[in-house]
Amino acid sequence: MINLLPPTIKEQRRYAQINRKLVKIIWLVVILIAAIGAVFVYSWYALGQNIQRLDDKLAQDTASSKKYGAIEANAKALAERLNTIEKIQAERSNYIALLQELAAVTPTDVYVNTFALDTTAGTMNLTAFAQSEQAAANFKNAIESSSR
């Protein structure tokens, strides 16, 4: 094909082709920047949602942790109370067993008038009446030989 156009028009056509190519490239760059911007905005939104979800989860876990802390404190207090109860029961004298043993070792001709037990000193005061000296001696020996 022979181009018979004057050189200025030829040059203008060449610049027009270059301009069309540049406009296409600029549009592609603009579209690419818009796509990158859209990805950036979506990522920012998604990260904000994720941060909000994690903050909510953290608040929930913190509340749950405080609840477990209160339960743990209650459990410790209960354990201390149980230990105190067990200690008191271990130190407490078994009055029924003590009276049953006293009844078992008391002869039939001896009468117990008063019975006082001092748990802090670990002593027992007894006032008894015996019908004979032999019954009083037997009662005294039976009490002394008793396991308590």
PDB file of C-alpha atoms in Angstrom:
ATOM      1  CA  MET A   1       0.000   0.000   0.000  1.00  0.00           C
ATOM      2  CA  ILE A   2       1.323   3.336  -0.987  1.00  0.00           C
ATOM      3  CA  ASN A   3       0.754   6.211   1.393  1.00  0.00           C
ATOM      4  CA  LEU A   4       0.408   9.427  -0.565  1.00  0.00           C
ATOM      5  CA  LEU A   5      -0.572  11.628   2.370  1.00  0.00           C
ATOM      6  CA  PRO A   6       1.495  14.673   3.133  1.00  0.00           C
ATOM      7  CA  PRO A   7       4.206  14.173   5.761  1.00  0.00           C
ATOM      8  CA  THR A   8       2.453  16.272   8.444  1.00  0.00           C
ATOM      9  CA  ILE A   9      -0.684  14.174   8.233  1.00  0.00           C
ATOM     10  CA  LYS A  10       1.425  11.022   8.276  1.00  0.00           C
ATOM     11  CA  GLU A  11       3.086  12.258  11.416  1.00  0.00           C
ATOM     12  CA  GLN A  12      -0.267  13.155  12.988  1.00  0.00           C
ATOM     13  CA  ARG A  13      -1.600   9.659  12.235  1.00  0.00           C
ATOM     14  CA  ARG A  14       1.451   8.126  13.821  1.00  0.00           C
ATOM     15  CA  TYR A  15       0.942  10.279  16.936  1.00  0.00           C
ATOM     16  CA  ALA A  16      -2.757   9.361  16.960  1.00  0.00           C
ATOM     17  CA  GLN A  17      -1.841   5.634  16.992  1.00  0.00           C
ATOM     18  CA  ILE A  18       0.612   6.249  19.821  1.00  0.00           C
ATOM     19  CA  ASN A  19      -2.055   8.252  21.684  1.00  0.00           C
ATOM     20  CA  ARG A  20      -4.602   5.412  21.292  1.00  0.00           C
ATOM     21  CA  LYS A  21      -2.061   2.929  22.643  1.00  0.00           C
ATOM     22  CA  LEU A  22      -1.237   5.259  25.546  1.00  0.00           C
ATOM     23  CA  VAL A  23      -4.931   5.763  26.343  1.00  0.00           C
ATOM     24  CA  LYS A  24      -5.430   1.978  26.354  1.00  0.00           C
ATOM     25  CA  ILE A  25      -2.418   1.552  28.655  1.00  0.00           C
ATOM     26  CA  ILE A  26      -3.648   4.347  30.948  1.00  0.00           C
ATOM     27  CA  TRP A  27      -7.102   2.722  31.140  1.00  0.00           C
ATOM     28  CA  LEU A  28      -5.473  -0.628  31.975  1.00  0.00           C
ATOM     29  CA  VAL A  29      -3.358   1.033  34.668  1.00  0.00           C
ATOM     30  CA  VAL A  30      -6.447   2.792  36.091  1.00  0.00           C
ATOM     31  CA  ILE A  31      -8.396  -0.482  36.122  1.00  0.00           C
ATOM     32  CA  LEU A  32      -5.437  -2.261  37.731  1.00  0.00           C
ATOM     33  CA  ILE A  33      -5.156   0.462  40.415  1.00  0.00           C
ATOM     34  CA  ALA A  34      -8.915   0.274  41.022  1.00  0.00           C
ATOM     35  CA  ALA A  35      -8.693  -3.526  41.377  1.00  0.00           C
ATOM     36  CA  ILE A  36      -5.762  -3.229  43.791  1.00  0.00           C
ATOM     37  CA  GLY A  37      -7.702  -0.557  45.711  1.00  0.00           C
ATOM     38  CA  ALA A  38     -10.768  -2.817  45.863  1.00  0.00           C
ATOM     39  CA  VAL A  39      -8.630  -5.691  47.189  1.00  0.00           C
ATOM     40  CA  PHE A  40      -7.086  -3.330  49.737  1.00  0.00           C
ATOM     41  CA  VAL A  41     -10.487  -2.030  50.906  1.00  0.00           C
ATOM     42  CA  TYR A  42     -11.916  -5.564  51.146  1.00  0.00           C
ATOM     43  CA  SER A  43      -8.854  -6.737  53.086  1.00  0.00           C
ATOM     44  CA  TRP A  44      -9.163  -3.774  55.436  1.00  0.00           C
ATOM     45  CA  TYR A  45     -12.861  -4.515  55.985  1.00  0.00           C
ATOM     46  CA  ALA A  46     -12.228  -8.243  56.508  1.00  0.00           C
ATOM     47  CA  LEU A  47      -9.424  -7.531  58.983  1.00  0.00           C
ATOM     48  CA  GLY A  48     -11.672  -5.091  60.858  1.00  0.00           C
ATOM     49  CA  GLN A  49     -14.365  -7.756  61.106  1.00  0.00           C
ATOM     50  CA  ASN A  50     -11.787 -10.306  62.287  1.00  0.00           C
ATOM     51  CA  ILE A  51     -10.446  -7.871  64.901  1.00  0.00           C
ATOM     52  CA  GLN A  52     -13.979  -7.219  66.145  1.00  0.00           C
ATOM     53  CA  ARG A  53     -14.695 -10.957  66.359  1.00  0.00           C
ATOM     54  CA  LEU A  54     -11.448 -11.564  68.258  1.00  0.00           C
ATOM     55  CA  ASP A  55     -12.175  -8.667  70.642  1.00  0.00           C
ATOM     56  CA  ASP A  56     -15.593 -10.137  71.379  1.00  0.00           C
ATOM     57  CA  LYS A  57     -14.049 -13.573  71.948  1.00  0.00           C
ATOM     58  CA  LEU A  58     -11.408 -12.042  74.237  1.00  0.00           C
ATOM     59  CA  ALA A  59     -14.075 -10.247  76.275  1.00  0.00           C
ATOM     60  CA  GLN A  60     -16.070 -13.459  76.542  1.00  0.00           C
ATOM     61  CA  ASP A  61     -12.998 -15.453  77.603  1.00  0.00           C
ATOM     62  CA  THR A  62     -12.045 -12.786  80.139  1.00  0.00           C
ATOM     63  CA  ALA A  63     -15.516 -12.933  81.682  1.00  0.00           C
ATOM     64  CA  SER A  64     -15.343 -16.719  81.725  1.00  0.00           C
ATOM     65  CA  SER A  65     -11.909 -16.583  83.349  1.00  0.00           C
ATOM     66  CA  LYS A  66     -13.210 -14.280  86.081  1.00  0.00           C
ATOM     67  CA  LYS A  67     -16.093 -16.678  86.682  1.00  0.00           C
ATOM     68  CA  TYR A  68     -13.664 -19.585  87.009  1.00  0.00           C
ATOM     69  CA  GLY A  69     -11.532 -17.498  89.363  1.00  0.00           C
ATOM     70  CA  ALA A  70     -14.534 -16.971  91.615  1.00  0.00           C
ATOM     71  CA  ILE A  71     -15.342 -20.689  91.506  1.00  0.00           C
ATOM     72  CA  GLU A  72     -11.731 -21.490  92.370  1.00  0.00           C
ATOM     73  CA  ALA A  73     -11.831 -19.080  95.327  1.00  0.00           C
ATOM     74  CA  ASN A  74     -15.072 -20.701  96.531  1.00  0.00           C
ATOM     75  CA  ALA A  75     -13.507 -24.146  96.170  1.00  0.00           C
ATOM     76  CA  LYS A  76     -10.472 -23.087  98.234  1.00  0.00           C
ATOM     77  CA  ALA A  77     -12.713 -21.643 100.926  1.00  0.00           C
ATOM     78  CA  LEU A  78     -14.782 -24.825 100.982  1.00  0.00           C
ATOM     79  CA  ALA A  79     -11.639 -26.965 101.236  1.00  0.00           C
ATOM     80  CA  GLU A  80     -10.439 -24.864 104.174  1.00  0.00           C
ATOM     81  CA  ARG A  81     -13.793 -25.247 105.911  1.00  0.00           C
ATOM     82  CA  LEU A  82     -13.752 -29.014 105.345  1.00  0.00           C
ATOM     83  CA  ASN A  83     -10.219 -29.223 106.763  1.00  0.00           C
ATOM     84  CA  THR A  84     -11.347 -27.237 109.798  1.00  0.00           C
ATOM     85  CA  ILE A  85     -14.342 -29.534 110.304  1.00  0.00           C
ATOM     86  CA  GLU A  86     -12.146 -32.620 110.001  1.00  0.00           C
ATOM     87  CA  LYS A  87      -9.658 -31.136 112.470  1.00  0.00           C
ATOM     88  CA  ILE A  88     -12.421 -30.344 114.958  1.00  0.00           C
ATOM     89  CA  GLN A  89     -13.907 -33.819 114.604  1.00  0.00           C
ATOM     90  CA  ALA A  90     -10.496 -35.445 115.073  1.00  0.00           C
ATOM     91  CA  GLU A  91      -9.829 -33.417 118.227  1.00  0.00           C
ATOM     92  CA  ARG A  92     -13.327 -33.789 119.625  1.00  0.00           C
ATOM     93  CA  SER A  93     -13.900 -36.481 122.198  1.00  0.00           C
ATOM     94  CA  ASN A  94     -16.492 -39.072 121.416  1.00  0.00           C
ATOM     95  CA  TYR A  95     -18.740 -38.546 124.440  1.00  0.00           C
ATOM     96  CA  ILE A  96     -21.027 -41.455 123.704  1.00  0.00           C
ATOM     97  CA  ALA A  97     -18.149 -43.913 123.510  1.00  0.00           C
ATOM     98  CA  LEU A  98     -16.600 -42.411 126.623  1.00  0.00           C
ATOM     99  CA  LEU A  99     -19.854 -42.752 128.586  1.00  0.00           C
ATOM    100  CA  GLN A 100     -20.361 -46.302 127.311  1.00  0.00           C
ATOM    101  CA  GLU A 101     -16.853 -47.248 128.453  1.00  0.00           C
ATOM    102  CA  LEU A 102     -17.455 -45.577 131.822  1.00  0.00           C
ATOM    103  CA  ALA A 103     -20.695 -47.541 132.193  1.00  0.00           C
ATOM    104  CA  ALA A 104     -18.890 -50.758 131.282  1.00  0.00           C
ATOM    105  CA  VAL A 105     -16.154 -50.333 133.918  1.00  0.00           C
ATOM    106  CA  THR A 106     -18.427 -49.021 136.686  1.00  0.00           C
ATOM    107  CA  PRO A 107     -19.341 -51.757 139.189  1.00  0.00           C
ATOM    108  CA  THR A 108     -22.997 -52.144 140.126  1.00  0.00           C
ATOM    109  CA  ASP A 109     -22.443 -50.858 143.674  1.00  0.00           C
ATOM    110  CA  VAL A 110     -20.811 -47.597 142.520  1.00  0.00           C
ATOM    111  CA  TYR A 111     -22.824 -44.516 141.558  1.00  0.00           C
ATOM    112  CA  VAL A 112     -21.381 -41.631 139.512  1.00  0.00           C
ATOM    113  CA  ASN A 113     -22.579 -38.275 140.847  1.00  0.00           C
ATOM    114  CA  THR A 114     -20.740 -35.808 138.583  1.00  0.00           C
ATOM    115  CA  PHE A 115     -18.807 -36.158 135.395  1.00  0.00           C
ATOM    116  CA  ALA A 116     -16.748 -33.285 133.936  1.00  0.00           C
ATOM    117  CA  LEU A 117     -14.529 -33.487 130.904  1.00  0.00           C
ATOM    118  CA  ASP A 118     -11.918 -30.834 130.040  1.00  0.00           C
ATOM    119  CA  THR A 119     -10.974 -31.351 126.384  1.00  0.00           C
ATOM    120  CA  THR A 120      -8.344 -28.607 126.348  1.00  0.00           C
ATOM    121  CA  ALA A 121      -6.391 -30.112 129.242  1.00  0.00           C
ATOM    122  CA  GLY A 122      -7.338 -33.690 128.344  1.00  0.00           C
ATOM    123  CA  THR A 123      -8.594 -34.454 131.848  1.00  0.00           C
ATOM    124  CA  MET A 124     -11.744 -35.927 133.299  1.00  0.00           C
ATOM    125  CA  ASN A 125     -13.121 -35.202 136.789  1.00  0.00           C
ATOM    126  CA  LEU A 126     -15.412 -37.775 138.281  1.00  0.00           C
ATOM    127  CA  THR A 127     -17.278 -37.785 141.560  1.00  0.00           C
ATOM    128  CA  ALA A 128     -18.646 -41.202 142.528  1.00  0.00           C
ATOM    129  CA  PHE A 129     -20.206 -42.863 145.539  1.00  0.00           C
ATOM    130  CA  ALA A 130     -19.298 -46.443 146.382  1.00  0.00           C
ATOM    131  CA  GLN A 131     -21.118 -48.648 148.884  1.00  0.00           C
ATOM    132  CA  SER A 132     -17.869 -50.227 150.027  1.00  0.00           C
ATOM    133  CA  GLU A 133     -14.179 -49.486 150.014  1.00  0.00           C
ATOM    134  CA  GLN A 134     -13.587 -52.597 147.897  1.00  0.00           C
ATOM    135  CA  ALA A 135     -16.055 -51.316 145.247  1.00  0.00           C
ATOM    136  CA  ALA A 136     -14.311 -47.918 145.258  1.00  0.00           C
ATOM    137  CA  ALA A 137     -10.905 -49.582 144.811  1.00  0.00           C
ATOM    138  CA  ASN A 138     -12.224 -51.809 141.999  1.00  0.00           C
ATOM    139  CA  PHE A 139     -13.733 -48.761 140.292  1.00  0.00           C
ATOM    140  CA  LYS A 140     -10.485 -46.795 140.595  1.00  0.00           C
ATOM    141  CA  ASN A 141      -8.443 -49.692 139.200  1.00  0.00           C
ATOM    142  CA  ALA A 142     -10.914 -50.223 136.353  1.00  0.00           C
ATOM    143  CA  ILE A 143     -10.745 -46.552 135.372  1.00  0.00           C
ATOM    144  CA  GLU A 144      -6.935 -46.461 135.512  1.00  0.00           C
ATOM    145  CA  SER A 145      -6.637 -49.601 133.410  1.00  0.00           C
ATOM    146  CA  SER A 146      -9.121 -48.227 130.869  1.00  0.00           C
ATOM    147  CA  SER A 147      -7.751 -47.299 127.426  1.00  0.00           C
ATOM    148  CA  ARG A 148      -9.078 -43.763 127.780  1.00  0.00           C
TER     149      ARG A 148
END
